[in-house]
XYZ file of C-alpha atoms in Angstrom:
247
model
C -8.352 16.691 6.764
C -11.280 18.123 4.900
C -14.397 16.025 5.080
C -14.761 13.797 2.030
C -17.833 13.598 -0.132
C -19.748 10.329 -0.082
C -18.580 8.669 -3.338
C -21.839 6.737 -3.558
C -23.902 9.887 -4.016
C -21.494 12.329 -5.678
C -20.456 11.063 -9.113
C -17.072 12.108 -10.442
C -16.913 14.692 -13.183
C -14.105 12.741 -14.842
C -11.730 15.678 -15.105
C -8.959 15.414 -17.639
C -5.354 15.107 -16.504
C -4.524 18.737 -17.286
C -2.212 19.264 -14.303
C 1.357 18.140 -13.775
C 2.075 14.441 -13.488
C 2.981 13.970 -9.829
C 3.559 10.219 -9.690
C 3.459 7.202 -11.955
C 2.748 3.840 -10.385
C 2.522 0.386 -11.885
C -1.227 0.670 -12.482
C -2.176 4.347 -12.181
C -0.962 7.904 -12.677
C -1.480 10.801 -10.271
C -1.990 14.327 -11.607
C -2.246 17.707 -9.902
C -5.860 18.825 -10.213
C -6.127 21.794 -7.835
C -4.038 23.171 -4.975
C -5.781 20.780 -2.598
C -6.721 17.881 -4.905
C -5.148 15.231 -7.121
C -6.543 12.951 -9.781
C -5.571 9.293 -9.526
C -6.367 7.700 -12.882
C -5.980 3.998 -13.554
C -4.682 3.041 -16.951
C -7.027 1.065 -19.225
C -7.276 -2.525 -18.055
C -5.896 -1.722 -14.599
C -7.615 -1.265 -11.264
C -11.051 -2.419 -10.249
C -14.165 -0.710 -8.960
C -13.019 2.744 -7.856
C -16.284 3.331 -6.000
C -15.539 0.262 -3.871
C -11.994 1.535 -3.310
C -13.362 4.928 -2.299
C -15.770 3.276 0.140
C -12.887 1.415 1.811
C -10.892 4.656 2.130
C -13.895 6.392 3.676
C -14.438 3.492 6.081
C -10.820 3.763 7.233
C -11.143 7.545 7.593
C -14.306 7.254 9.697
C -12.362 5.013 12.083
C -9.605 7.586 12.475
C -7.038 5.996 10.179
C -4.843 8.475 8.227
C -5.993 8.439 4.593
C -6.635 11.116 1.953
C -10.182 12.422 1.758
C -12.135 11.166 -1.267
C -13.985 13.837 -3.243
C -15.159 11.939 -6.323
C -14.992 8.406 -7.725
C -16.140 7.142 -11.112
C -14.862 5.053 -13.993
C -11.077 4.858 -13.737
C -10.795 8.087 -11.724
C -10.450 8.994 -8.072
C -10.270 12.638 -7.016
C -8.463 12.756 -3.698
C -7.203 15.230 -1.162
C -3.683 16.304 -2.055
C -1.160 15.250 0.584
C 2.163 17.062 0.488
C 5.272 15.233 1.600
C 7.655 12.500 0.454
C 6.926 8.823 0.544
C 8.547 6.898 3.353
C 10.741 5.235 0.732
C 11.921 8.571 -0.709
C 12.607 9.885 2.785
C 14.752 6.836 3.510
C 16.820 7.595 0.411
C 17.629 11.026 1.856
C 17.835 10.039 5.511
C 18.875 6.371 5.730
C 19.560 6.734 9.444
C 15.759 6.751 9.838
C 15.486 3.066 8.861
C 14.545 1.777 12.300
C 12.148 4.626 13.029
C 10.354 4.164 9.721
C 10.173 0.398 10.189
C 8.573 0.970 13.588
C 6.151 3.508 12.078
C 5.139 1.063 9.359
C 4.426 -1.564 12.018
C 2.356 0.955 13.986
C 0.257 1.709 10.907
C -0.427 -2.009 10.442
C -1.467 -2.371 14.068
C -3.781 0.634 13.867
C -5.334 -0.566 10.632
C -5.968 -4.072 11.885
C -7.957 -2.819 14.857
C -10.616 -1.638 12.397
C -13.403 -4.099 11.493
C -13.873 -4.643 7.784
C -16.871 -2.884 6.243
C -19.963 -4.952 5.573
C -19.823 -6.594 2.171
C -16.085 -6.126 1.676
C -14.511 -8.953 -0.347
C -12.036 -11.364 1.214
C -8.997 -12.222 -0.894
C -7.938 -15.195 1.233
C -11.307 -16.247 2.612
C -10.514 -15.669 6.279
C -10.427 -12.776 8.724
C -12.760 -9.924 9.605
C -10.351 -6.989 9.838
C -9.718 -4.144 7.417
C -6.549 -4.910 5.459
C -4.628 -2.905 2.854
C -2.652 -5.643 1.055
C -0.058 -3.176 -0.248
C 1.026 -1.288 2.865
C 4.744 -0.783 2.260
C 7.066 2.278 2.427
C 6.182 3.570 -1.031
C 2.497 3.812 -0.067
C 3.037 5.935 3.027
C 3.257 9.706 2.553
C 4.997 11.657 5.308
C 2.955 14.840 5.533
C 3.674 17.673 7.978
C 0.653 16.460 9.970
C 1.830 12.834 10.074
C 1.841 9.708 7.918
C -0.938 9.126 5.376
C -1.567 5.759 3.713
C -2.376 5.806 -0.011
C -3.251 3.345 -2.811
C -6.209 1.368 -1.475
C -6.943 -0.645 -4.622
C -6.464 -3.901 -2.670
C -8.203 -2.759 0.510
C -10.580 -5.463 1.711
C -11.548 -7.892 4.473
C -8.895 -10.249 5.771
C -6.538 -11.582 8.397
C -3.865 -9.209 9.749
C -1.291 -12.003 9.414
C -1.876 -12.077 5.651
C -1.534 -8.294 5.405
C 1.746 -8.347 7.327
C 2.989 -11.327 5.314
C 2.313 -9.538 2.033
C 4.201 -6.443 3.201
C 7.032 -8.763 4.275
C 7.094 -10.397 0.827
C 7.004 -7.042 -0.961
C 9.783 -5.539 1.132
C 11.955 -8.641 0.777
C 11.633 -9.044 -2.990
C 10.583 -5.828 -4.739
C 12.878 -3.847 -7.021
C 13.042 -0.248 -5.851
C 12.602 2.252 -8.705
C 14.959 5.186 -9.112
C 18.575 5.963 -9.972
C 21.321 3.449 -9.251
C 22.614 5.046 -5.999
C 19.059 5.016 -4.655
C 18.592 1.343 -5.529
C 21.931 0.352 -3.989
C 21.081 2.215 -0.783
C 17.618 0.631 -0.693
C 19.047 -2.876 -1.045
C 21.620 -2.222 1.659
C 18.992 -1.073 4.149
C 16.258 -3.546 3.228
C 17.035 -6.116 5.913
C 17.314 -3.579 8.733
C 14.065 -1.922 7.710
C 12.336 -5.290 7.518
C 13.647 -6.338 10.920
C 12.397 -3.105 12.477
C 8.986 -3.624 10.897
C 8.685 -7.256 11.967
C 9.683 -6.453 15.539
C 6.507 -4.367 15.859
C 3.980 -6.863 14.457
C 3.051 -10.510 14.998
C 5.891 -11.863 12.885
C 5.300 -15.469 13.934
C 1.739 -15.430 12.579
C 2.895 -13.705 9.398
C 5.691 -16.233 8.888
C 3.147 -19.061 8.907
C 1.300 -17.315 6.061
C 4.309 -16.039 4.135
C 4.605 -18.795 1.551
C 0.881 -18.914 0.793
C 0.724 -15.145 0.400
C 3.858 -15.057 -1.780
C 2.410 -17.807 -3.968
C -0.811 -15.856 -4.355
C 1.123 -12.744 -5.364
C 2.901 -14.792 -8.012
C -0.476 -15.880 -9.395
C -2.249 -12.545 -9.609
C 0.315 -9.740 -9.957
C 1.069 -9.257 -13.652
C 3.327 -6.268 -12.894
C 6.071 -8.386 -11.321
C 9.564 -7.964 -12.732
C 11.674 -11.065 -13.342
C 13.900 -10.585 -10.253
C 10.793 -10.029 -8.115
C 9.251 -13.222 -9.421
C 12.420 -15.145 -8.602
C 12.488 -13.653 -5.110
C 8.888 -14.659 -4.441
C 9.536 -18.163 -5.749
C 12.456 -18.423 -3.323
C 10.189 -17.349 -0.439
C 7.637 -19.990 -1.395
C 10.322 -22.673 -1.523
C 11.935 -21.587 1.733
C 8.760 -21.349 3.788
C 6.911 -24.357 2.383
C 3.677 -23.283 0.678
C 2.499 -26.870 0.526
C 2.181 -26.991 4.304
C -0.097 -23.967 4.429
C -3.842 -23.940 3.809
C-alpha cells in the first residue's frame, strides 16, 4: 500500500464526484477519482467526523491491519486508496463453495483487529473495552484484493470489547437483507447459517453470545437504515437471548 497522508495536516480538496459511481451504500457513495484513488462521500445527514474516521483507519494501518490508505479527509469526504477486487459477499455469490473459507477469513480478521489497542481518545460505544473495534465488520465490508483482504467502511471504528464487535457481526449476518437480484438473495439466505457457523468457530462465540442481545438492542435503537425484516430479526434475537439479563 502507498503511504497515506496524515489527515490531520492535509485538508481534503473536496473533489466533486466526477468519476463513475463504484458503490452505493446505506450512508455513502463511492466514486472513481483517479486510477489509484476513490472518493467516499457521505450523504447529507449521514456519517460523523470523517477526520476521526480517517485517524482510526490510519491507526489500524500503522499496526499492520489491512485497510485502504487515507489521502484526504474533510467535510463529508474521504479520499482513499482504490482497492480492486470483489467484496467477500459478492465473491460468495459467484463461488458459494467458499463459504467455510470466507467465514474462517472473517474470523481471522476479527482476531487480528482485536489485538490492536484502541487509539488514545477514541470513543467507546458500549463503555467497556480497550481494543480497536470496527462495529460493522461483515462480508460486504471486506474487499478481496489480489494482495489479500482489505477492510473498508470504518465509520463505526472505535474503542470497545471484542465480544461486542463479534456479537454485532453475528447480529448483522443473522438478520440483514442482502441486496442484489433475487437469485443472489436466495443463495445468500441458503448459505447464511453455514457462513455464520464458520465465522463463530474462529472467534470467542461464548463471550459474543453473552453480549448478543444487548448489542442487537443497541442496533435497534441507533440504526435508522434498518429494513422492516431486519428490525424483526433483531427483535427476535433480543427476545431469544434475553437482553434484560445483560448489563
